[in-house]
CSV table of C-alpha atoms and ligand atoms in Angstrom, one decimal:
chain,number,residue,atom,x,y,z
A,429,UNK,CA,27.4,-12.4,47.4
A,430,UNK,CA,24.7,-12.8,45.3
A,431,UNK,CA,22.5,-16.0,45.3
A,432,UNK,CA,23.5,-18.6,42.7
A,433,UNK,CA,20.2,-19.2,40.6
A,434,UNK,CA,18.8,-22.4,39.8
A,435,UNK,CA,17.9,-22.9,35.9
A,436,UNK,CA,14.5,-22.7,37.5
A,437,UNK,CA,14.9,-19.3,38.8
A,438,UNK,CA,16.4,-18.1,35.5
A,439,UNK,CA,12.9,-19.8,33.9
A,440,UNK,CA,11.0,-17.6,36.3
A,441,UNK,CA,12.8,-14.6,35.7
A,442,UNK,CA,12.9,-14.9,31.9
A,443,UNK,CA,16.8,-15.1,31.4
A,444,UNK,CA,17.1,-18.1,29.7
A,445,UNK,CA,16.5,-18.2,25.7
A,446,UNK,CA,17.7,-14.6,25.4
A,447,UNK,CA,21.0,-15.1,24.6
A,448,UNK,CA,21.9,-12.4,26.8
A,449,UNK,CA,22.6,-13.8,29.9
A,450,UNK,CA,26.6,-14.0,31.3
A,451,UNK,CA,26.8,-16.2,34.2
A,452,UNK,CA,29.9,-15.1,36.5
A,453,UNK,CA,32.4,-17.5,38.2
A,454,UNK,CA,30.5,-16.6,41.6
A,455,UNK,CA,26.9,-17.7,40.0
A,456,UNK,CA,26.3,-14.1,39.4
A,457,UNK,CA,24.1,-13.3,36.6
A,458,UNK,CA,23.5,-10.4,34.5
A,459,UNK,CA,22.7,-9.7,30.9
A,460,UNK,CA,25.4,-9.1,28.4
A,461,UNK,CA,23.3,-5.7,27.2
A,462,UNK,CA,23.7,-4.2,30.6
A,463,UNK,CA,27.0,-2.8,29.7
A,464,UNK,CA,28.6,-1.1,33.0
A,465,UNK,CA,30.6,0.8,30.4
A,466,UNK,CA,28.1,2.7,29.2
A,467,UNK,CA,26.4,5.5,31.2
A,468,UNK,CA,23.3,4.8,32.7
A,469,UNK,CA,20.0,6.3,30.9
A,470,UNK,CA,19.1,9.4,32.5
A,471,UNK,CA,15.8,9.7,34.8
A,472,UNK,CA,12.9,10.8,32.6
A,473,UNK,CA,9.5,11.6,34.3
A,474,UNK,CA,7.0,9.6,33.3
A,475,UNK,CA,3.6,11.0,31.8
A,476,UNK,CA,5.4,14.1,31.2
A,477,UNK,CA,4.5,14.8,27.6
A,478,UNK,CA,1.4,13.6,25.5
A,479,UNK,CA,2.5,10.8,22.6
A,480,UNK,CA,3.4,12.4,19.5
A,481,UNK,CA,1.1,11.7,16.6
A,482,UNK,CA,2.8,12.9,13.1
A,483,UNK,CA,0.5,15.3,11.5
A,484,UNK,CA,-0.3,14.0,7.9
A,485,UNK,CA,0.8,15.9,4.9
A,486,UNK,CA,-0.6,18.2,3.2
A,487,UNK,CA,-1.1,18.2,-0.9
A,488,UNK,CA,0.7,20.6,-3.1
A,489,UNK,CA,0.0,21.3,-6.4
A,490,UNK,CA,0.9,19.1,-9.3
A,491,UNK,CA,4.6,19.7,-9.9
A,492,UNK,CA,4.9,21.6,-12.9
A,493,UNK,CA,8.0,19.9,-14.4
A,494,UNK,CA,6.1,16.8,-14.5
A,495,UNK,CA,2.6,17.5,-14.9
A,496,UNK,CA,1.0,19.4,-17.6
A,497,UNK,CA,-2.8,20.8,-17.6
A,498,UNK,CA,-4.5,20.7,-21.0
A,499,UNK,CA,-5.8,24.2,-21.9
A,500,UNK,CA,-9.0,23.0,-23.5
A,501,UNK,CA,-10.4,20.0,-21.3
A,502,UNK,CA,-8.5,21.0,-17.8
A,503,UNK,CA,-7.3,17.4,-17.5
A,504,UNK,CA,-3.7,16.4,-16.3
A,505,UNK,CA,-1.4,15.0,-18.4
A,506,UNK,CA,1.9,13.5,-16.8
A,507,UNK,CA,4.9,12.9,-19.0
A,508,UNK,CA,7.9,12.3,-17.0
A,509,UNK,CA,8.2,8.9,-15.9
A,510,UNK,CA,6.5,6.3,-18.8
A,511,UNK,CA,5.0,4.1,-16.8
A,512,UNK,CA,3.3,6.3,-14.5
A,513,UNK,CA,1.6,8.0,-17.1
A,514,UNK,CA,-1.6,6.1,-17.1
A,515,UNK,CA,-1.5,6.4,-13.1
A,516,UNK,CA,-1.8,10.1,-13.1
A,517,UNK,CA,-5.0,12.1,-13.5
A,518,UNK,CA,-7.1,15.4,-11.8
A,519,UNK,CA,-7.6,12.7,-9.0
A,520,UNK,CA,-4.1,11.9,-8.1
A,521,UNK,CA,-2.5,14.0,-5.1
A,522,UNK,CA,0.6,15.6,-4.8
A,523,UNK,CA,3.0,15.6,-1.9
A,524,UNK,CA,6.2,17.1,-1.3
A,525,UNK,CA,8.6,15.6,1.6
A,526,UNK,CA,12.1,16.2,2.9
A,527,UNK,CA,14.7,14.1,4.2
A,528,UNK,CA,16.7,16.0,6.5
A,529,UNK,CA,18.7,16.3,9.6
A,530,UNK,CA,17.3,17.6,12.6
A,531,UNK,CA,17.1,18.7,16.1
A,532,UNK,CA,14.4,16.7,18.3
A,533,UNK,CA,13.4,16.2,22.1
A,534,UNK,CA,12.7,12.7,22.9
A,535,UNK,CA,11.5,13.5,25.9
A,536,UNK,CA,10.8,17.2,27.5
A,537,UNK,CA,13.6,15.7,30.5
A,538,UNK,CA,16.3,15.3,27.9
A,539,UNK,CA,18.3,17.1,25.9
A,540,UNK,CA,18.2,17.7,22.0
A,541,UNK,CA,19.3,14.7,19.9
A,542,UNK,CA,20.2,15.2,16.3
A,543,UNK,CA,18.2,12.5,14.0
A,544,UNK,CA,17.4,12.3,10.4
A,545,UNK,CA,13.5,12.6,9.6
A,546,UNK,CA,11.3,13.0,6.7
A,547,UNK,CA,9.3,16.4,6.9
A,548,UNK,CA,6.5,17.2,5.0
A,549,UNK,CA,7.6,20.7,3.0
A,550,UNK,CA,4.4,22.6,4.6
A,551,UNK,CA,5.6,21.8,8.1
A,552,UNK,CA,7.9,24.0,9.9
A,553,UNK,CA,10.8,22.5,11.3
A,554,UNK,CA,10.3,23.9,14.6
A,555,UNK,CA,7.1,21.8,14.8
A,556,UNK,CA,7.8,18.8,12.5
A,557,UNK,CA,7.6,15.5,14.5
A,558,UNK,CA,10.4,12.8,15.1
A,559,UNK,CA,8.7,10.4,13.2
A,560,UNK,CA,7.7,11.2,9.4
A,561,UNK,CA,4.4,12.7,8.5
A,562,UNK,CA,1.8,10.1,8.7
A,563,UNK,CA,-0.1,9.7,4.9
A,564,UNK,CA,-3.9,8.4,5.0
A,565,UNK,CA,-5.1,7.7,1.7
A,566,UNK,CA,-7.7,5.9,0.0
A,567,UNK,CA,-7.5,2.7,-2.3
A,568,UNK,CA,-9.1,2.7,-5.8
A,569,UNK,CA,-10.4,1.7,-8.1
A,570,UNK,CA,-11.0,5.2,-8.9
A,571,UNK,CA,-13.9,6.3,-11.3
A,572,UNK,CA,-14.0,8.1,-14.3
A,573,UNK,CA,-16.9,10.6,-15.3
A,574,UNK,CA,-19.0,7.5,-16.2
A,575,UNK,CA,-18.3,5.7,-13.1
A,576,UNK,CA,-16.4,3.1,-15.0
A,577,UNK,CA,-13.2,2.4,-13.2
A,578,UNK,CA,-9.7,3.5,-14.1
A,579,UNK,CA,-6.2,3.2,-13.4
A,580,UNK,CA,-5.4,7.0,-12.6
A,581,UNK,CA,-5.7,8.4,-9.1
A,582,UNK,CA,-3.3,7.8,-6.2
A,583,UNK,CA,-0.5,9.2,-4.6
A,584,UNK,CA,2.3,10.8,-6.1
A,585,UNK,CA,5.2,11.9,-3.5
A,586,UNK,CA,8.3,13.8,-4.2
A,587,UNK,CA,11.3,12.9,-1.8
A,588,UNK,CA,13.7,15.8,-1.8
A,589,UNK,CA,17.3,14.6,-0.1
A,590,UNK,CA,18.6,17.4,1.9
A,591,UNK,CA,21.0,15.2,4.3
A,592,UNK,CA,24.4,16.9,4.8
A,593,UNK,CA,26.6,16.0,1.5
A,594,UNK,CA,30.0,15.7,3.9
A,595,UNK,CA,28.5,13.0,6.4
A,596,UNK,CA,30.5,9.9,7.7
A,597,UNK,CA,29.5,7.6,10.2
A,598,UNK,CA,26.4,5.8,11.4
A,599,UNK,CA,23.9,5.6,8.1
A,600,UNK,CA,24.6,6.9,4.7
A,601,UNK,CA,23.2,9.9,3.0
A,602,UNK,CA,22.3,8.6,-0.4
A,603,UNK,CA,18.3,7.3,0.1
A,604,UNK,CA,15.7,5.8,-1.5
A,605,UNK,CA,12.4,5.2,-0.3
A,606,UNK,CA,10.6,1.8,0.2
A,607,UNK,CA,6.7,2.2,1.0
A,608,UNK,CA,6.6,-1.3,3.1
A,609,UNK,CA,4.2,-3.4,2.3
A,610,UNK,CA,2.3,-1.5,-0.2
A,611,UNK,CA,1.9,-2.8,-4.4
A,612,UNK,CA,3.5,-0.6,-6.8
A,613,UNK,CA,6.5,-0.5,-9.5
A,614,UNK,CA,9.7,-1.4,-8.5
A,615,UNK,CA,10.9,1.8,-9.6
A,616,UNK,CA,8.7,3.8,-7.0
A,617,UNK,CA,9.0,1.3,-4.0
A,618,UNK,CA,12.7,1.7,-2.6
A,619,UNK,CA,14.9,0.2,-5.1
A,620,UNK,CA,17.8,-0.9,-2.8
A,621,UNK,CA,21.0,-0.7,-4.8
A,622,UNK,CA,21.0,2.2,-6.9
A,623,UNK,CA,17.6,4.3,-8.0
A,624,UNK,CA,19.1,6.2,-10.9
A,625,UNK,CA,20.0,3.1,-12.7
A,626,UNK,CA,16.3,4.2,-13.9
A,627,UNK,CA,16.0,6.5,-17.0
A,628,UNK,CA,14.8,9.1,-14.9
A,629,UNK,CA,14.7,13.0,-15.4
A,630,UNK,CA,16.1,13.8,-12.4
A,631,UNK,CA,17.4,16.9,-11.7
A,632,UNK,CA,20.9,16.8,-10.0
A,633,UNK,CA,21.4,19.7,-7.6
A,634,UNK,CA,24.7,18.6,-7.7
A,635,UNK,CA,27.1,16.0,-9.3
A,636,UNK,CA,27.0,13.2,-6.9
A,637,UNK,CA,23.5,12.2,-6.7
A,638,UNK,CA,19.9,12.5,-7.8
A,639,UNK,CA,18.5,15.4,-4.9
A,640,UNK,CA,15.0,14.4,-5.1
A,641,UNK,CA,13.1,11.3,-6.6
A,642,UNK,CA,9.3,10.7,-7.2
A,643,UNK,CA,7.3,7.7,-5.9
A,644,UNK,CA,4.2,6.9,-7.2
A,645,UNK,CA,1.8,4.7,-5.5
A,646,UNK,CA,-1.4,3.8,-7.6
A,647,UNK,CA,-3.5,3.0,-4.3
A,648,UNK,CA,-4.9,-0.5,-6.7
A,649,UNK,CA,-5.4,-3.8,-5.4
A,650,UNK,CA,-2.6,-6.4,-5.7
A,651,UNK,CA,-2.9,-7.3,-9.4
A,652,UNK,CA,-3.2,-4.6,-11.1
A,653,UNK,CA,-0.1,-4.7,-12.8
A,654,UNK,CA,-0.5,-7.8,-14.2
A,655,UNK,CA,-4.0,-6.7,-15.8
A,656,UNK,CA,-2.8,-3.9,-17.5
A,657,UNK,CA,-5.6,-2.9,-19.2
A,658,UNK,CA,-8.3,-2.4,-16.5
A,659,UNK,CA,-6.7,-1.9,-13.0
A,660,UNK,CA,-10.1,-4.0,-11.5
A,661,UNK,CA,-10.8,-7.5,-12.4
A,662,UNK,CA,-8.3,-9.9,-11.7
A,663,UNK,CA,-7.1,-8.1,-8.7
A,664,UNK,CA,-7.3,-9.5,-5.3
A,665,UNK,CA,-8.8,-7.0,-2.9
A,666,UNK,CA,-8.3,-9.7,-0.1
A,667,UNK,CA,-5.0,-9.1,-0.5
A,668,UNK,CA,-5.0,-5.3,0.2
A,669,UNK,CA,-2.9,-3.9,2.7
A,670,UNK,CA,-3.7,-1.1,5.1
A,671,UNK,CA,-1.2,-0.1,7.6
A,672,UNK,CA,2.1,0.2,5.7
A,673,UNK,CA,5.1,2.5,6.4
A,674,UNK,CA,7.4,4.2,4.7
A,675,UNK,CA,11.4,4.1,5.2
A,676,UNK,CA,14.6,4.5,3.9
A,677,UNK,CA,15.7,1.1,2.2
A,678,UNK,CA,19.4,1.6,0.7
A,679,UNK,CA,21.2,-1.4,0.3
A,680,UNK,CA,23.2,-2.5,3.2
A,681,UNK,CA,22.2,0.5,5.1
A,682,UNK,CA,18.6,0.4,5.6
A,683,UNK,CA,18.5,-0.6,9.0
A,684,UNK,CA,21.2,2.4,9.9
A,685,UNK,CA,19.2,4.7,7.9
A,686,UNK,CA,15.9,3.9,9.5
A,687,UNK,CA,17.3,3.9,13.1
A,688,UNK,CA,18.3,7.5,12.6
A,689,UNK,CA,14.7,8.4,11.6
A,690,UNK,CA,13.9,7.9,8.2
A,691,UNK,CA,10.2,6.3,8.8
A,692,UNK,CA,6.9,7.2,9.1
A,693,UNK,CA,3.2,5.8,8.6
A,694,UNK,CA,1.4,5.4,5.5
A,695,UNK,CA,-2.6,4.4,6.3
A,696,UNK,CA,-4.4,3.3,3.4
A,697,UNK,CA,-8.3,2.9,3.9
A,698,UNK,CA,-10.7,1.7,1.2
A,699,UNK,CA,-14.1,2.5,0.3
A,700,UNK,CA,-16.0,-0.4,-0.8
A,701,UNK,CA,-19.5,1.2,-0.2
A,702,UNK,CA,-18.7,4.7,-2.1
A,703,UNK,CA,-18.0,2.8,-5.3
A,704,UNK,CA,-20.2,0.5,-5.3
A,705,UNK,CA,-22.9,2.8,-4.7
A,706,UNK,CA,-21.6,5.1,-8.0
A,707,UNK,CA,-21.4,1.7,-9.8
A,708,UNK,CA,-24.9,0.9,-9.6
A,709,UNK,CA,-26.8,3.8,-10.0
A,710,UNK,CA,-25.1,4.2,-13.1
A,711,UNK,CA,-25.4,0.4,-14.8
A,712,UNK,CA,-27.8,-1.3,-12.7
A,713,UNK,CA,-31.2,-0.7,-13.9
A,714,UNK,CA,-30.0,-1.5,-17.4
A,715,UNK,CA,-28.5,-4.5,-16.6
A,716,UNK,CA,-31.4,-6.0,-14.6
A,717,UNK,CA,-33.5,-5.4,-17.7
A,718,UNK,CA,-31.3,-6.8,-20.0
A,719,UNK,CA,-30.9,-9.8,-17.7
A,720,UNK,CA,-34.8,-10.6,-17.3
A,721,UNK,CA,-34.8,-10.9,-21.6
A,722,UNK,CA,-32.2,-13.2,-21.2
A,723,UNK,CA,-29.8,-11.0,-23.5
A,724,UNK,CA,-26.3,-12.8,-23.8
A,725,UNK,CA,-23.5,-11.1,-21.7
A,726,UNK,CA,-21.6,-10.2,-24.7
A,727,UNK,CA,-24.2,-8.1,-26.0
A,728,UNK,CA,-24.9,-6.4,-23.0
A,729,UNK,CA,-21.6,-5.5,-22.3
A,730,UNK,CA,-20.9,-4.2,-26.1
A,731,UNK,CA,-24.1,-2.1,-25.4
A,732,UNK,CA,-22.6,-0.2,-22.4
A,733,UNK,CA,-19.0,-0.5,-23.8
A,734,UNK,CA,-18.1,-2.5,-21.1
A,735,UNK,CA,-15.2,-5.0,-20.8
A,736,UNK,CA,-16.6,-8.4,-19.9
A,737,UNK,CA,-15.1,-8.5,-16.7
A,738,UNK,CA,-16.0,-4.9,-15.9
A,739,UNK,CA,-19.6,-6.1,-16.3
A,740,UNK,CA,-19.6,-9.2,-14.4
A,741,UNK,CA,-18.1,-6.9,-11.5
A,742,UNK,CA,-21.0,-4.5,-11.6
A,743,UNK,CA,-23.2,-7.6,-11.6
A,744,UNK,CA,-21.7,-8.6,-8.5
A,745,UNK,CA,-22.5,-5.3,-7.1
A,746,UNK,CA,-26.2,-5.5,-7.9
A,747,UNK,CA,-26.5,-9.4,-6.7
A,748,UNK,CA,-24.6,-8.3,-3.7
A,749,UNK,CA,-26.9,-5.9,-2.5
A,750,UNK,CA,-29.7,-8.0,-2.8
A,751,UNK,CA,-30.9,-7.6,-6.2
A,752,UNK,CA,-31.2,-11.2,-7.7
A,753,UNK,CA,-30.1,-11.6,-11.1
A,754,UNK,CA,-31.3,-14.9,-12.9
A,755,UNK,CA,-28.2,-15.8,-14.9
A,756,UNK,CA,-28.8,-19.3,-15.5
A,757,UNK,CA,-29.4,-18.6,-19.2
A,758,UNK,CA,-25.8,-17.4,-19.3
A,759,UNK,CA,-24.5,-20.0,-17.1
A,760,UNK,CA,-25.6,-22.9,-18.2
A,761,UNK,CA,-23.6,-21.7,-21.5
A,762,UNK,CA,-20.6,-21.7,-19.8
A,763,UNK,CA,-20.5,-24.4,-17.2
A,764,UNK,CA,-22.0,-27.7,-17.1
A,765,UNK,CA,-24.6,-29.2,-14.2
A,766,UNK,CA,-21.4,-30.7,-12.2
A,767,UNK,CA,-19.3,-28.1,-12.7
A,768,UNK,CA,-21.7,-25.5,-11.3
A,769,UNK,CA,-22.6,-27.6,-8.5
A,770,UNK,CA,-18.8,-28.4,-7.7
A,771,UNK,CA,-18.4,-24.0,-7.5
A,772,UNK,CA,-21.5,-23.8,-5.3
A,773,UNK,CA,-20.2,-26.7,-2.8
A,774,UNK,CA,-17.0,-24.6,-2.8
A,775,UNK,CA,-18.1,-21.4,-2.1
A,776,UNK,CA,-20.8,-22.6,0.5
A,777,UNK,CA,-17.6,-23.8,2.6
A,778,UNK,CA,-14.9,-21.2,2.2
A,779,UNK,CA,-14.4,-18.3,4.5
A,780,UNK,CA,-13.1,-15.6,1.9
A,781,UNK,CA,-14.5,-14.2,-1.0
A,782,UNK,CA,-11.2,-14.3,-3.3
A,783,UNK,CA,-11.8,-15.9,-6.4
A,784,UNK,CA,-7.8,-16.0,-6.9
A,785,UNK,CA,-8.2,-18.5,-3.7
A,786,UNK,CA,-11.1,-20.2,-5.7
A,787,UNK,CA,-9.3,-20.7,-8.6
A,788,UNK,CA,-6.3,-22.2,-7.1
A,789,UNK,CA,-8.5,-24.4,-4.9
A,790,UNK,CA,-10.5,-25.6,-7.5
A,791,UNK,CA,-7.6,-26.1,-9.6
A,792,UNK,CA,-8.5,-29.6,-10.9
A,793,UNK,CA,-11.8,-28.3,-12.1
A,794,UNK,CA,-9.6,-25.8,-14.7
A,795,UNK,CA,-11.8,-22.9,-14.3
A,796,UNK,CA,-11.2,-19.6,-15.7
A,797,UNK,CA,-11.9,-16.1,-13.5
A,798,UNK,CA,-15.0,-15.8,-15.8
A,799,UNK,CA,-16.3,-19.0,-15.0
A,800,UNK,CA,-15.7,-18.4,-11.1
A,801,UNK,CA,-17.1,-14.8,-11.2
A,802,UNK,CA,-20.4,-15.5,-12.7
A,803,UNK,CA,-20.8,-18.4,-10.4
A,804,UNK,CA,-20.3,-15.9,-7.6
A,805,UNK,CA,-23.0,-13.6,-8.8
A,806,UNK,CA,-25.7,-16.4,-9.3
A,807,UNK,CA,-24.7,-17.7,-5.8
A,808,UNK,CA,-25.1,-14.4,-4.2
A,809,UNK,CA,-28.6,-14.2,-6.1
A,810,UNK,CA,-29.6,-17.5,-5.1
A,811,UNK,CA,-28.3,-17.5,-1.5
A,812,UNK,CA,-28.1,-14.0,-0.6
A,813,UNK,CA,-24.6,-14.0,1.4
B,1042,CU,CU1,10.7,-2.5,4.9
């Protein structure tokens, strides 16, 4: 007979608070998930196989049914889902993924098991990993030929559904892919209910549901949708997520479908250094000369065909890289002495460079984004941080 366990023993064993403890009439303790009716897990040798690391998907040519190339300019034009149009051009990378049933070994000592998994179309079934391919992508802002930020770039993924149509049991074969943690159109973010509720030019490969579906990840900082014109200012790079995953998201069956294997990583990197170098080289000298001459910012922006927010972004890059810009002539027109002092004190004490946060925390001052931005530039110029 097993000895009785005291509460103290149980705490030591970590059994209290799990919700899985069964205390038998004899004081025998067992966890309710040790169900004796199930076969024991087979023995597997430790360290028998390397950790599987899913390969990156390989880009495919733009999809001819949705992207045409302008014969004169060579520019890609997208024409399938209207809201995607501004976000797709020659810098967009295309991928093609299938969801399918396949047989895998979780361990060399185990027999083959059927899973549902994502696979890059370029990857043969025999060598496909259990988890879907790992995407690695770069965040924008993407720059046009003149070094100005643009919306287009990002990643465009076509997902094919090749799961068995006659499936019954665990999981459902109606799919919608969610990019977990990203900031995308709801159209491209695994709408859980019914993804052909969107009026899409999808191809129906059978009469039951669309057999492929297009997802666009613009890879811009959160907020780009609010500011429809620019994509860079008014966004919050402090909130940009980087370690993401994608998984099936269909209503009521997300757990079952992800459990069956419909999941993969999506790692997104930012390239701040690269984009600021390009920006700087284009407008830096001009901006410094104009500020020296105390030219009004509106005039500088107009002459360089920049929006005011884009000009301020460039100025911040210049000040941030160590070149002082004496903007007092412009600042004094936008803020009185006390307001300037309040904002400087805030910047001295705050831990992030988020202007959205500054706007919230300085809410009594009712400062605009431009006021805070120009103060950020003054602050960078004077304190060099
Ligand atoms: Cu999720």
